[in-house]
Amino acid sequence: MKIYLTAIIKAKEAYREEVYAVLKNMVKQTLKEEACELYALHQGIDDKNLFTFYEVWKNKEGLDIHNGKPYINDFSKLIDEKLQEQPTILLTTLI
């Protein structure tokens, strides 16, 4: 079953460029993953500190493999210090 994921990330203003660089690397690396069908990064128009991922995964197993990758761990290291809050992750299925 396909997994549709939306992730909402709010960077602290002072760290926006650093967070953006890590997120861009995640896109570059993730698009190489076999289970990834879509991995789109968006930035807020009114709030440049707001980043949103929209993702489509072939299955949960592929998403689980993705979540263990080193570039995802690099992002995880930023959360406590460089984000305004914990990311919001929405896992959904198409109905």
PDB file of C-alpha atoms in Angstrom:
ATOM      1  CA  MET A   1       0.000   0.000   0.000  1.00  0.00           C
ATOM      2  CA  LYS A   2       1.333   3.449  -0.909  1.00  0.00           C
ATOM      3  CA  ILE A   3       2.123   5.877   1.909  1.00  0.00           C
ATOM      4  CA  TYR A   4       1.475   9.604   1.490  1.00  0.00           C
ATOM      5  CA  LEU A   5       3.439  11.694   3.949  1.00  0.00           C
ATOM      6  CA  THR A   6       3.310  15.390   4.724  1.00  0.00           C
ATOM      7  CA  ALA A   7       5.972  16.839   7.024  1.00  0.00           C
ATOM      8  CA  ILE A   8       5.781  20.373   8.400  1.00  0.00           C
ATOM      9  CA  ILE A   9       9.086  21.837   9.584  1.00  0.00           C
ATOM     10  CA  LYS A  10       9.538  25.245  11.205  1.00  0.00           C
ATOM     11  CA  ALA A  11      13.135  26.452  11.358  1.00  0.00           C
ATOM     12  CA  LYS A  12      14.319  29.090  13.784  1.00  0.00           C
ATOM     13  CA  GLU A  13      15.073  32.200  11.737  1.00  0.00           C
ATOM     14  CA  ALA A  14      18.751  32.268  12.744  1.00  0.00           C
ATOM     15  CA  TYR A  15      19.199  28.709  11.415  1.00  0.00           C
ATOM     16  CA  ARG A  16      16.946  28.869   8.331  1.00  0.00           C
ATOM     17  CA  GLU A  17      19.775  28.614   5.777  1.00  0.00           C
ATOM     18  CA  GLU A  18      21.444  25.732   7.608  1.00  0.00           C
ATOM     19  CA  VAL A  19      18.157  23.840   7.902  1.00  0.00           C
ATOM     20  CA  TYR A  20      17.420  24.548   4.236  1.00  0.00           C
ATOM     21  CA  ALA A  21      20.802  23.115   3.188  1.00  0.00           C
ATOM     22  CA  VAL A  22      20.157  19.899   5.131  1.00  0.00           C
ATOM     23  CA  LEU A  23      16.656  19.603   3.659  1.00  0.00           C
ATOM     24  CA  LYS A  24      17.960  20.123   0.111  1.00  0.00           C
ATOM     25  CA  ASN A  25      20.510  17.353   0.653  1.00  0.00           C
ATOM     26  CA  MET A  26      17.710  15.099   1.875  1.00  0.00           C
ATOM     27  CA  VAL A  27      15.863  15.719  -1.394  1.00  0.00           C
ATOM     28  CA  LYS A  28      18.946  14.989  -3.495  1.00  0.00           C
ATOM     29  CA  GLN A  29      19.653  11.723  -1.674  1.00  0.00           C
ATOM     30  CA  THR A  30      16.063  10.553  -1.202  1.00  0.00           C
ATOM     31  CA  LEU A  31      15.157  10.824  -4.875  1.00  0.00           C
ATOM     32  CA  LYS A  32      17.684   8.033  -5.467  1.00  0.00           C
ATOM     33  CA  GLU A  33      15.759   5.627  -3.210  1.00  0.00           C
ATOM     34  CA  GLU A  34      13.875   2.867  -5.011  1.00  0.00           C
ATOM     35  CA  ALA A  35      10.739   3.154  -2.861  1.00  0.00           C
ATOM     36  CA  CYS A  36      10.431   6.924  -3.292  1.00  0.00           C
ATOM     37  CA  GLU A  37       7.866   8.016  -5.859  1.00  0.00           C
ATOM     38  CA  LEU A  38       7.725  11.710  -4.914  1.00  0.00           C
ATOM     39  CA  TYR A  39       9.735  13.833  -2.491  1.00  0.00           C
ATOM     40  CA  ALA A  40       8.856  17.506  -2.913  1.00  0.00           C
ATOM     41  CA  LEU A  41      10.138  20.274  -0.656  1.00  0.00           C
ATOM     42  CA  HIS A  42       8.161  23.513  -0.353  1.00  0.00           C
ATOM     43  CA  GLN A  43       8.939  26.792   1.435  1.00  0.00           C
ATOM     44  CA  GLY A  44       6.348  29.141   2.878  1.00  0.00           C
ATOM     45  CA  ILE A  45       5.518  32.279   0.907  1.00  0.00           C
ATOM     46  CA  ASP A  46       4.663  34.435   3.922  1.00  0.00           C
ATOM     47  CA  ASP A  47       6.888  32.583   6.382  1.00  0.00           C
ATOM     48  CA  LYS A  48      10.276  31.664   4.902  1.00  0.00           C
ATOM     49  CA  ASN A  49      11.064  29.602   8.026  1.00  0.00           C
ATOM     50  CA  LEU A  50       8.276  27.152   7.136  1.00  0.00           C
ATOM     51  CA  PHE A  51       9.219  24.105   5.064  1.00  0.00           C
ATOM     52  CA  THR A  52       6.846  21.361   3.977  1.00  0.00           C
ATOM     53  CA  PHE A  53       7.618  18.004   2.438  1.00  0.00           C
ATOM     54  CA  TYR A  54       5.074  16.142   0.373  1.00  0.00           C
ATOM     55  CA  GLU A  55       6.123  12.547  -0.152  1.00  0.00           C
ATOM     56  CA  VAL A  56       4.783   9.429  -1.834  1.00  0.00           C
ATOM     57  CA  TRP A  57       6.268   6.045  -0.945  1.00  0.00           C
ATOM     58  CA  LYS A  58       5.632   2.705  -2.625  1.00  0.00           C
ATOM     59  CA  ASN A  59       5.186   1.025   0.754  1.00  0.00           C
ATOM     60  CA  LYS A  60       5.836   1.286   4.466  1.00  0.00           C
ATOM     61  CA  GLU A  61       8.950  -0.882   4.207  1.00  0.00           C
ATOM     62  CA  GLY A  62      10.546   1.633   1.836  1.00  0.00           C
ATOM     63  CA  LEU A  63       9.668   4.500   4.162  1.00  0.00           C
ATOM     64  CA  ASP A  64      11.158   2.614   7.103  1.00  0.00           C
ATOM     65  CA  ILE A  65      14.421   2.110   5.169  1.00  0.00           C
ATOM     66  CA  HIS A  66      14.419   5.833   4.290  1.00  0.00           C
ATOM     67  CA  ASN A  67      14.023   6.814   7.935  1.00  0.00           C
ATOM     68  CA  GLY A  68      17.237   4.955   8.806  1.00  0.00           C
ATOM     69  CA  LYS A  69      19.410   6.708   6.216  1.00  0.00           C
ATOM     70  CA  PRO A  70      22.354   8.897   7.362  1.00  0.00           C
ATOM     71  CA  TYR A  71      20.905  12.064   5.780  1.00  0.00           C
ATOM     72  CA  ILE A  72      17.712  11.610   7.805  1.00  0.00           C
ATOM     73  CA  ASN A  73      19.859  11.244  10.930  1.00  0.00           C
ATOM     74  CA  ASP A  74      21.629  14.502   9.980  1.00  0.00           C
ATOM     75  CA  PHE A  75      18.244  16.226   9.980  1.00  0.00           C
ATOM     76  CA  SER A  76      17.274  14.650  13.306  1.00  0.00           C
ATOM     77  CA  LYS A  77      20.321  16.256  14.927  1.00  0.00           C
ATOM     78  CA  LEU A  78      18.905  19.724  14.097  1.00  0.00           C
ATOM     79  CA  ILE A  79      15.499  19.289  15.687  1.00  0.00           C
ATOM     80  CA  ASP A  80      16.103  20.278  19.304  1.00  0.00           C
ATOM     81  CA  GLU A  81      18.314  23.307  18.665  1.00  0.00           C
ATOM     82  CA  LYS A  82      17.463  24.663  15.237  1.00  0.00           C
ATOM     83  CA  LEU A  83      13.727  24.133  14.833  1.00  0.00           C
ATOM     84  CA  GLN A  84      10.942  26.087  16.512  1.00  0.00           C
ATOM     85  CA  GLU A  85       9.169  22.842  17.461  1.00  0.00           C
ATOM     86  CA  GLN A  86       9.086  19.147  16.677  1.00  0.00           C
ATOM     87  CA  PRO A  87       8.176  18.493  13.030  1.00  0.00           C
ATOM     88  CA  THR A  88       4.577  17.516  12.340  1.00  0.00           C
ATOM     89  CA  ILE A  89       4.429  14.272  10.370  1.00  0.00           C
ATOM     90  CA  LEU A  90       1.148  13.189   8.762  1.00  0.00           C
ATOM     91  CA  LEU A  91       0.980   9.663   7.344  1.00  0.00           C
ATOM     92  CA  THR A  92      -2.031   9.110   5.103  1.00  0.00           C
ATOM     93  CA  THR A  93      -3.449   6.878   2.421  1.00  0.00           C
ATOM     94  CA  LEU A  94      -5.328   7.935  -0.674  1.00  0.00           C
ATOM     95  CA  ILE A  95      -9.090   7.389  -0.489  1.00  0.00           C
TER      96      ILE A  95
END
